[in-house]
Coordinates of C-alpha atoms (C1' of nucleotides) in Angstrom, one line a residue:
Chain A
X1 CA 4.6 -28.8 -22.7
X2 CA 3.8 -25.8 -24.5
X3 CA 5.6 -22.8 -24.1
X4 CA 3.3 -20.2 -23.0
X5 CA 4.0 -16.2 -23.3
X6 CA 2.7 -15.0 -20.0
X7 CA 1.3 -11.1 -20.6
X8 CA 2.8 -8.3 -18.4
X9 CA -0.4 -8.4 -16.1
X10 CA 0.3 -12.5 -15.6
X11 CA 3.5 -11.7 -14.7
X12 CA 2.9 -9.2 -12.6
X13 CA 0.1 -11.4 -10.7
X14 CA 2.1 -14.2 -10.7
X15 CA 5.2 -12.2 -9.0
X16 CA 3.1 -10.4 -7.0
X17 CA 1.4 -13.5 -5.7
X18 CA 5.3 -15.5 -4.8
X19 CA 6.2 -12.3 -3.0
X20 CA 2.8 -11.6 -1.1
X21 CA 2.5 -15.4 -0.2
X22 CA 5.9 -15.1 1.2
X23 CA 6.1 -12.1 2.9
X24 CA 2.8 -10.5 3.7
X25 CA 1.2 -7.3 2.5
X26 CA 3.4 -5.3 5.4
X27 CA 6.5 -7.1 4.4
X28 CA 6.0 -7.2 0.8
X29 CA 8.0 -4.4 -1.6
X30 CA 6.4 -3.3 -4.7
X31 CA 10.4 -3.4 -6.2
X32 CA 10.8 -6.7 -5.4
X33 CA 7.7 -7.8 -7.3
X34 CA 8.9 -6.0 -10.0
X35 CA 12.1 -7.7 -9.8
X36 CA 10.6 -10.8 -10.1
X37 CA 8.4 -10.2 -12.4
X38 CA 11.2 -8.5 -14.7
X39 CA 9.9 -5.1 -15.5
X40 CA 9.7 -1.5 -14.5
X41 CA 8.1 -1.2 -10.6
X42 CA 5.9 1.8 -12.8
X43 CA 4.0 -1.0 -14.6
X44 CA 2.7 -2.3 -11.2
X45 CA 0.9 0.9 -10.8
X46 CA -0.4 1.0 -14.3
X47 CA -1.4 -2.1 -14.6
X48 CA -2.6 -2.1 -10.5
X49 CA -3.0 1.8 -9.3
X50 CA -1.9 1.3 -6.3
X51 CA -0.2 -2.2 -3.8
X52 CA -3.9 -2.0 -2.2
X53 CA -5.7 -2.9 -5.6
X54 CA -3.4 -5.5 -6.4
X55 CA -2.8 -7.2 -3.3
X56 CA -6.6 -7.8 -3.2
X57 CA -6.5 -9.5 -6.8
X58 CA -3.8 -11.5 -5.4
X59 CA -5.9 -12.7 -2.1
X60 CA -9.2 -13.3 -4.1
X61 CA -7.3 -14.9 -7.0
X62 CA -5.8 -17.2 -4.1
X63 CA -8.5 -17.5 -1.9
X64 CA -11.3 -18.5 -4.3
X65 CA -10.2 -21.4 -5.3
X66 CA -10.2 -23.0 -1.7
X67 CA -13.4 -21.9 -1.3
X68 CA -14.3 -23.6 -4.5
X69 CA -12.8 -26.8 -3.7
X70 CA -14.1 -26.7 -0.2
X71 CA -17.8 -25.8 -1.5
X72 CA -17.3 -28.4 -4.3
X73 CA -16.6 -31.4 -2.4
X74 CA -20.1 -30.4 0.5
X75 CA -22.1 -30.2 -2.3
X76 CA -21.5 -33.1 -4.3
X77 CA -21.1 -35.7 -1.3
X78 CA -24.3 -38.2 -0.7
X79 CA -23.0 -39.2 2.6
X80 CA -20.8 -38.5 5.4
X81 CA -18.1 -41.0 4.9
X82 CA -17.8 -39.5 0.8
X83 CA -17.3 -36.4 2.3
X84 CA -14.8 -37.2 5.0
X85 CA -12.6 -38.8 2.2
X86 CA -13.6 -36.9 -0.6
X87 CA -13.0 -33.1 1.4
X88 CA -9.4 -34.6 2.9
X89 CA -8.4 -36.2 0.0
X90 CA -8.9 -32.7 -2.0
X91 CA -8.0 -30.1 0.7
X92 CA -4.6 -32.4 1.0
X93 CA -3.6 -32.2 -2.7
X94 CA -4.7 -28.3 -3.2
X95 CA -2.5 -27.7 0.0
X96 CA 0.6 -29.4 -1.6
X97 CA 0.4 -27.6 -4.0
X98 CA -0.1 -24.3 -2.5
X99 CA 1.3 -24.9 1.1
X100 CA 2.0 -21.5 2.0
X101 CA -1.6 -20.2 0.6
X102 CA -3.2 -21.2 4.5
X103 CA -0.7 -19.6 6.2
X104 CA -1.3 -16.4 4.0
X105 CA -4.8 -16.6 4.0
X106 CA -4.6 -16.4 7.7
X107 CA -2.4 -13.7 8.2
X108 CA -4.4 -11.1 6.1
X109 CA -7.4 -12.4 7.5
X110 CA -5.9 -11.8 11.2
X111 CA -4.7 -8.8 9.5
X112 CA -7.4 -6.9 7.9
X113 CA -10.6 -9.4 8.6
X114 CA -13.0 -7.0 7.2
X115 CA -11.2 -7.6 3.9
X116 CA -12.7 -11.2 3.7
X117 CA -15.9 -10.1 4.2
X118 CA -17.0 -9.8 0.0
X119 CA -14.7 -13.3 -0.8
X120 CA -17.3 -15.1 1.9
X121 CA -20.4 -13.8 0.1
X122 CA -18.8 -14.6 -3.6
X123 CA -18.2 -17.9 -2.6
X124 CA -21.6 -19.9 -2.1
X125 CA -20.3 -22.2 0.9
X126 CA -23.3 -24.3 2.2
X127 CA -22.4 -25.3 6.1
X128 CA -26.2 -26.5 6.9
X129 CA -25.3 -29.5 4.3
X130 CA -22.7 -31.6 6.6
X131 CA -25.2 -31.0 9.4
X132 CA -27.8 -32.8 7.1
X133 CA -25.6 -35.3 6.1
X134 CA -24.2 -35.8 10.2
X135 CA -28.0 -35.7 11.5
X136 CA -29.2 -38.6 9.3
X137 CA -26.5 -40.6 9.8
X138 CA -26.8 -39.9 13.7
X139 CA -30.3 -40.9 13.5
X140 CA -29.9 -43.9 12.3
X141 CA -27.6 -44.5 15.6
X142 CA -24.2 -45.1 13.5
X143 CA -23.0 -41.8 14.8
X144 CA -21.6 -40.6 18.2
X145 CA -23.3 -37.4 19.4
X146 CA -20.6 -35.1 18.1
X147 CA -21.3 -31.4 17.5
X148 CA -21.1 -31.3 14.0
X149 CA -19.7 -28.1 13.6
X150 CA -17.0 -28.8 15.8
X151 CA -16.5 -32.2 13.6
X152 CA -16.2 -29.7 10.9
X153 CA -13.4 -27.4 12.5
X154 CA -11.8 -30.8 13.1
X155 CA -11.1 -32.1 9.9
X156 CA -10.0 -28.4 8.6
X157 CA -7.9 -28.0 11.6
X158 CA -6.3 -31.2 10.9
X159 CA -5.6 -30.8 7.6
X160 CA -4.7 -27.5 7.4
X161 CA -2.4 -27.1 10.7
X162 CA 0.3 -28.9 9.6
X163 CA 1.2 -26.7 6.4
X164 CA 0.6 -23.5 8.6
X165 CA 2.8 -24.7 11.3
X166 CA 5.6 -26.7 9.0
X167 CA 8.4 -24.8 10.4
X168 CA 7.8 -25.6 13.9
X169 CA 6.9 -29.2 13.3
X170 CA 9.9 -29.9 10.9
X171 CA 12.1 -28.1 13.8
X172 CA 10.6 -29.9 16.9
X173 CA 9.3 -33.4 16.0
X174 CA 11.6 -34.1 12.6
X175 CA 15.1 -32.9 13.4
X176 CA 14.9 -30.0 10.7
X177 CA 14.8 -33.2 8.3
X178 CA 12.8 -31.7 5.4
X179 CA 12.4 -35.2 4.0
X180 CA 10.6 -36.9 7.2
X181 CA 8.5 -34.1 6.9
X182 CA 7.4 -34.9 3.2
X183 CA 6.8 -38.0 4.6
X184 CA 4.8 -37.5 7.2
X185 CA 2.8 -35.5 5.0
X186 CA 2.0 -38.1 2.3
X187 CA 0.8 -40.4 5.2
X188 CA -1.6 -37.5 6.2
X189 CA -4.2 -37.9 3.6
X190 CA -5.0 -42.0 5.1
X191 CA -4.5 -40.9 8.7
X192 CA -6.9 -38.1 8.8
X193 CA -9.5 -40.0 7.0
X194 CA -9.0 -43.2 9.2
X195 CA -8.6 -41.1 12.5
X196 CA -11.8 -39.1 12.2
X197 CA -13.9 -42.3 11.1
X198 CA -12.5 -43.6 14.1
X199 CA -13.8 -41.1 16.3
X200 CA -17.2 -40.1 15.1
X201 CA -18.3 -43.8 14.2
X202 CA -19.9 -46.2 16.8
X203 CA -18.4 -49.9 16.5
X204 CA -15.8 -48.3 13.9
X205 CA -13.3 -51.2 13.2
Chain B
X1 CA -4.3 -6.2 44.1
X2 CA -0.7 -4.6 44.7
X3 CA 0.0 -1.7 41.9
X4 CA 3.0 -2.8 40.8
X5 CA 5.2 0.2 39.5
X6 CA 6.2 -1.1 36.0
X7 CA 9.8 0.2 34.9
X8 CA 10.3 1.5 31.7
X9 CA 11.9 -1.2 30.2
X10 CA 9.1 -3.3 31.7
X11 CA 6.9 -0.9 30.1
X12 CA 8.1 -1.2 26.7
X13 CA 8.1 -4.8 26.4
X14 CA 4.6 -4.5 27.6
X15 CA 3.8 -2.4 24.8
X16 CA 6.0 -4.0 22.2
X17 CA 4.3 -7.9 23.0
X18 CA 0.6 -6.2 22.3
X19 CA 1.9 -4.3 18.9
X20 CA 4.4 -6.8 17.8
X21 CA 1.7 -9.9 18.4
X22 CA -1.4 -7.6 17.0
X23 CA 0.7 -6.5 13.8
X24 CA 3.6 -8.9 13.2
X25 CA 7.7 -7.2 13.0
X26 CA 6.5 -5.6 9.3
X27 CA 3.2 -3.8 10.6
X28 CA 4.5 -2.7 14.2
X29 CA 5.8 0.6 14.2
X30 CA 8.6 1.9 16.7
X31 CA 6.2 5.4 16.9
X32 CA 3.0 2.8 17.9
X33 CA 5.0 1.1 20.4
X34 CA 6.6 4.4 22.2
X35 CA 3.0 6.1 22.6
X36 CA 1.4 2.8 23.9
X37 CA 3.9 2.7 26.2
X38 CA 3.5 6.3 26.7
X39 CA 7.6 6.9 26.5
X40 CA 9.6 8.9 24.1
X41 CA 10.8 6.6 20.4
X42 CA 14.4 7.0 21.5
X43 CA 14.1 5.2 24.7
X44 CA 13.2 2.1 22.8
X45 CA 17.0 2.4 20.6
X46 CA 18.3 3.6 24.2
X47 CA 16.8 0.4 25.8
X48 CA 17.1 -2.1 22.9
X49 CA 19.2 -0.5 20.4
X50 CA 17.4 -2.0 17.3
X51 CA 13.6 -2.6 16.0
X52 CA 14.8 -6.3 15.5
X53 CA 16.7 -6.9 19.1
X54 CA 13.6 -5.5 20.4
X55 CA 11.7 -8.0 18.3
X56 CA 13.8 -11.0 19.9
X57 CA 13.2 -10.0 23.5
X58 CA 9.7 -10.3 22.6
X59 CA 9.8 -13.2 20.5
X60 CA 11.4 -15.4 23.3
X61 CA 9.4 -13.9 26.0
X62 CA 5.8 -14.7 24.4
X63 CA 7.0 -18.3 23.4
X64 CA 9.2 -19.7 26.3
X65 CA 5.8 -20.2 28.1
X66 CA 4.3 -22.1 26.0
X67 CA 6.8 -24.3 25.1
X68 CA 7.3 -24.6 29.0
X69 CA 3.8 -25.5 29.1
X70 CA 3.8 -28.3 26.6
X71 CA 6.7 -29.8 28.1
X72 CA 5.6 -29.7 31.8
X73 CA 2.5 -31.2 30.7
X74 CA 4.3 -34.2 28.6
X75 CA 7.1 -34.6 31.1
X76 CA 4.4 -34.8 34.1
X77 CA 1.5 -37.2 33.0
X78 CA 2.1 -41.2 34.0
X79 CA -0.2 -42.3 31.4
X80 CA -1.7 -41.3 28.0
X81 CA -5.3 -40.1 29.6
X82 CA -3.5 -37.9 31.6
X83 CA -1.4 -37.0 28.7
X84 CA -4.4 -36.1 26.9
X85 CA -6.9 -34.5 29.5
X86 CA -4.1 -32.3 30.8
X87 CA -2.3 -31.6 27.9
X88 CA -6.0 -30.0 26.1
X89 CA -7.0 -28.6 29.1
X90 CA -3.9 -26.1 29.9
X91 CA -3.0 -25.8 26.8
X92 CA -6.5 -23.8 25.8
X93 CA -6.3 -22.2 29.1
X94 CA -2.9 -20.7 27.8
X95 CA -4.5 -19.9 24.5
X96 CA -7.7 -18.6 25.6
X97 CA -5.7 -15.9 27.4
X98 CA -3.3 -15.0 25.1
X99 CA -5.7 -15.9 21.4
X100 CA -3.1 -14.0 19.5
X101 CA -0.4 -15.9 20.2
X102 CA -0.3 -19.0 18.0
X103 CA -0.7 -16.8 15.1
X104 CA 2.0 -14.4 16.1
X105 CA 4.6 -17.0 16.6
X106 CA 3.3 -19.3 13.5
X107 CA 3.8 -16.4 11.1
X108 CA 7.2 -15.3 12.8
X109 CA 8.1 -18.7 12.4
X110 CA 7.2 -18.6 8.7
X111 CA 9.1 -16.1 7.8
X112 CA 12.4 -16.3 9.9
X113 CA 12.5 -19.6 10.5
X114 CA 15.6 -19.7 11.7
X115 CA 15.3 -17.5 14.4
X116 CA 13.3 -20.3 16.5
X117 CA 16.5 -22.7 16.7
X118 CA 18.1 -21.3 19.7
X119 CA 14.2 -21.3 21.3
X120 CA 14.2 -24.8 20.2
X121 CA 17.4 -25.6 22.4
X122 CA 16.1 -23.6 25.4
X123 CA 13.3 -25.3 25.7
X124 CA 13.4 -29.1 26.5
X125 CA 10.7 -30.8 25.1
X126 CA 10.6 -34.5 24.7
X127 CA 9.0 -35.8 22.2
X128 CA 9.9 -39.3 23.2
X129 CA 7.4 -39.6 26.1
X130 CA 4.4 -39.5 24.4
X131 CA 6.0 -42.5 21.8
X132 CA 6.7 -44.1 25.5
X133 CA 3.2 -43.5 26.8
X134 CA 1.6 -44.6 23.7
X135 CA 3.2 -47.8 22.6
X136 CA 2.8 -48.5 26.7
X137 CA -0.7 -48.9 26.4
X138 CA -0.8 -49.8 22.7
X139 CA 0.8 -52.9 23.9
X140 CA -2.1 -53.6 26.4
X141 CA -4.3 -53.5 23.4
X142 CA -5.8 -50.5 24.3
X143 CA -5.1 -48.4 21.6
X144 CA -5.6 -48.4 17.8
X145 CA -2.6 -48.4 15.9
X146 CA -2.1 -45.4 14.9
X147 CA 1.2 -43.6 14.2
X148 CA 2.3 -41.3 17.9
X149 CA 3.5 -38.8 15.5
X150 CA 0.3 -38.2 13.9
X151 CA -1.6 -38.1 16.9
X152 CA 0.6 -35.2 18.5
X153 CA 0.3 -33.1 16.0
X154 CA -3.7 -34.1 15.4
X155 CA -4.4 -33.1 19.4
X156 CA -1.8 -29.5 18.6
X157 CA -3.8 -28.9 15.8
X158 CA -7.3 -29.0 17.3
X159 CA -6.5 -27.3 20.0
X160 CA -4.7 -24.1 18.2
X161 CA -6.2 -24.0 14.9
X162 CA -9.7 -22.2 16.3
X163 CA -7.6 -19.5 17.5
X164 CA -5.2 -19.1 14.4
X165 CA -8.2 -19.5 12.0
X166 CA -10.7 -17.4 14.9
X167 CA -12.1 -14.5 11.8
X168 CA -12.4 -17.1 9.2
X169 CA -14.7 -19.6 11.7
X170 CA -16.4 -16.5 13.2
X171 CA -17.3 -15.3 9.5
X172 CA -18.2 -18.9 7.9
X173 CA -19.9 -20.8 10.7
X174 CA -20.6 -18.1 13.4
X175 CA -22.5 -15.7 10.9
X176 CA -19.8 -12.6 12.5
X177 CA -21.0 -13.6 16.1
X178 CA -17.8 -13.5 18.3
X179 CA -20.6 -14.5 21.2
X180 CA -21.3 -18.1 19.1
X181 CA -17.8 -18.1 18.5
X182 CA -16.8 -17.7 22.4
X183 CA -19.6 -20.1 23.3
X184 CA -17.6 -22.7 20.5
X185 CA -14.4 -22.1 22.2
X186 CA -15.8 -23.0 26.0
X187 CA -17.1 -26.3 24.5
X188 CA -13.9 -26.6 23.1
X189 CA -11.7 -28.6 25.7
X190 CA -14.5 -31.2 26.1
X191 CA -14.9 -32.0 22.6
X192 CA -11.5 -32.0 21.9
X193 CA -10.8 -34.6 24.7
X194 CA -14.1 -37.0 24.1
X195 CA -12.8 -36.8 20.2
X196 CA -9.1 -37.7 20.8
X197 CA -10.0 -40.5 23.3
X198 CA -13.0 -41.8 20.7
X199 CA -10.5 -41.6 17.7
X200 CA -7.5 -43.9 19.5
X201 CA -9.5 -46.2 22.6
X202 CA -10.3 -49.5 21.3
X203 CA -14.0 -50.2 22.6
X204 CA -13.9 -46.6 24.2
X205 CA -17.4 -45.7 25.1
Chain C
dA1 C1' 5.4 6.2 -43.6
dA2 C1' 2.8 9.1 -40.6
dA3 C1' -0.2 9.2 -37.0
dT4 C1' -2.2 7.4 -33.0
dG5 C1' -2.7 4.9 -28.9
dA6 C1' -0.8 1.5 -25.8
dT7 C1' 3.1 0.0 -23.2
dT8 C1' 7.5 0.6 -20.9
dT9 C1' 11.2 3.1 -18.7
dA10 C1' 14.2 6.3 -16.0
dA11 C1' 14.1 9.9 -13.0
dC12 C1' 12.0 12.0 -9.6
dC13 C1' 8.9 13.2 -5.3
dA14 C1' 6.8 13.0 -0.9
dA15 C1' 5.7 10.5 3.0
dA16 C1' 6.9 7.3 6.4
dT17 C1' 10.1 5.4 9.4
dA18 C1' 14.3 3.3 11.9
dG19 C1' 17.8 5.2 14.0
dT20 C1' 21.1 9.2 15.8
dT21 C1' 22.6 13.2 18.4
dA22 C1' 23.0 16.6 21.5
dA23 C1' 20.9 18.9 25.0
dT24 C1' 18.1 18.6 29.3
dT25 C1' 16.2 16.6 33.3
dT26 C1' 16.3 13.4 37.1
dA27 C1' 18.6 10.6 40.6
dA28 C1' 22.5 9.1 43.2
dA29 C1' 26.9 9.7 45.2
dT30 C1' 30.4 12.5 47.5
Chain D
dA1 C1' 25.6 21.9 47.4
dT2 C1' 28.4 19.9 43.7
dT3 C1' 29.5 16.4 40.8
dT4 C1' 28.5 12.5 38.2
dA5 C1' 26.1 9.2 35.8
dA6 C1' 21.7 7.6 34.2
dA7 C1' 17.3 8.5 32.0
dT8 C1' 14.6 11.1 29.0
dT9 C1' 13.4 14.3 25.3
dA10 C1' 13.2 17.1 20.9
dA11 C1' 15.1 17.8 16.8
dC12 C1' 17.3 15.9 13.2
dT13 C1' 19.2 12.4 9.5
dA14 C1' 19.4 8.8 6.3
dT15 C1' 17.0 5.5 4.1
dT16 C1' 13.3 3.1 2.4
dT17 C1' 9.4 2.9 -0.2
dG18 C1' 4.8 3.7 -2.5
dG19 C1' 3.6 6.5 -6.0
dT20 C1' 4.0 10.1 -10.0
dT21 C1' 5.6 12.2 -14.3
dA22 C1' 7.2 12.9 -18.6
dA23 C1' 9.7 11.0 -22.1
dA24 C1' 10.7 7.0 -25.0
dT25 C1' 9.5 2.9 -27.4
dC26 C1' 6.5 -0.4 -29.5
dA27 C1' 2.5 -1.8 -32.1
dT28 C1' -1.6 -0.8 -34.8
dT29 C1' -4.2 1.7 -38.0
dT30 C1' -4.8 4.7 -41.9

DNA sequence: AAATGATTTAACCAAATAGTTAATTTAAAT
DNA sequence: ATTTAAATTAACTATTTGGTTAAATCATTT
């Protein structure tokens, strides 16, 4: 492992993103980033101007790679059932490791949605190609005559839902047992994959 | 249509569920909620003595319903059809008049989790009947075997994600038209129903 | 080592905002 | 009508907080 000096603008972003994650733009104090980051709270505005300018290099710095891994996995898959597994298996293991990033994304979003509007263009997200990949496969009559794009907000709702709405489900269906939730999450990946098969495919097994 | 005199602590927690759920406890602003409610700021401390009592009364009051909802539903449907088709069905009737909600109490949640215990013990959901109603007909051979926990959370998430995740849809796969959007969301109950039922019926049609 | 520019800090400022107070108005009771 | 209590308001206070400034320190160049 090597030991890496992280620069005063790393630290910063890498503060800035912990405390924005956590508590929102609104909730957020530029102190407490500071704090975290170990410096002066007059760095963040020379480094940043102003909690505007770096709260939007925080989202985009967040946001883009979802985007990327989402755009990634549509373009490269030949056929549905490569992107069913190949889009869950991904979106799973980026939101482990991130899995307050959805439920930030979505605030600001609900927030300020005009904000989003540049990050949509940037990232080069193709939704025409599952409805490619759904229509030939429905034409050759091993489909059910699904909407694809509510197949689409399917699978994203399913995977995403449970790491916006982890308090709730920890409290109601787990007992507040952290662990059964873990659980429960590393089952997800198979389920989702399995479940969704199961419903769009005719004679699934 | 009688014209109902609202009082003036009626009228405050009108005002404070539309700028609390519209801006979360950080963004709403004591000022904001007074003039929407077109009362002086220090009726709100006279009324509710504190931005964050204030914030309780209007925490419970927006999610007692639709906890009561989810648990009338589950406590009232004889078999797993039911469960489903009923369960969908008011459940996006709730949401599609209150659309704000599910994100309001999801990022609340997030970040005071433990301010939803006491809500928790209020409300009396059962999470055992759907287990009951499930391995019931999973018995018969009816159902694939898929884990009841999974499946819960899989019908939640469909039905709520569209309206946490509403501006991201609208801006990906609606091109920024809330009319497509609305037009998704009326589809929604059917699709979500014909999808749960394809996903778990053995030999469903 | 002197000079120069970049980085960092402490102290400060101005605006925003939750909360208080004391006076005034309204409504109810006697 | 007078008294009393509740409801309402305007003005104020204390604190928080994003942002500024000017001085100090560090690093680089000459």
């Amino acid at each position: 492992m090597v030991k890496k000096i992280e620069s005063t603008e790393e630290k910063i972003i890498t503060s800035a993103k912990s405390v924005f994650i956590r508590k929102g733009i609104d909730g957020a104090r530029m102190q407490e980033i500071a704090d975290e980051a170990g410096i002066n709270k007059s760095l963040l505005h020379y480094y940043f101007r102003s909690k505007d300018k770096l709260f939007d290099r925080v989202f985009s710095e967040s946001f883009l790679p979802v985007a990327k891994t989402i755009s990634r996995v549509f373009e490269s898959s030949p056929d549905i059932n490569t992107l069913i597994e190949g889009f869950v298996t991904n979106y799973i293991i980026l939101l482990r490791k991130n899995p307050h990033l959805p439920h930030f994304i979505l605030h600001e979003l609900n927030r300020n949605p005009e904000r989003i509007v540049e990050q949509i263009q940037s990232s080069n997200f193709n939704k025409t190609r599952i409805v490619e990949l759904l229509s030939n496969d429905a034409d050759a009559n091993k489909l059910k005559a699904f909407d694809p794009i509510h197949i689409v907000v399917n699978i994203i709702a399913l995977c995403v839902f449970p790491f916006v709405a982890q308090p709730i489900l920890q409290g109601f269906l787990f007992n507040d047992n952290e662990a059964d939730f873990q659980k429960f999450i590393n089952e997800r990946t198979q389920h989702i994959i399995a479940f969704v098969k199961s419903a769009i495919f005719i004679n699934h097994s």
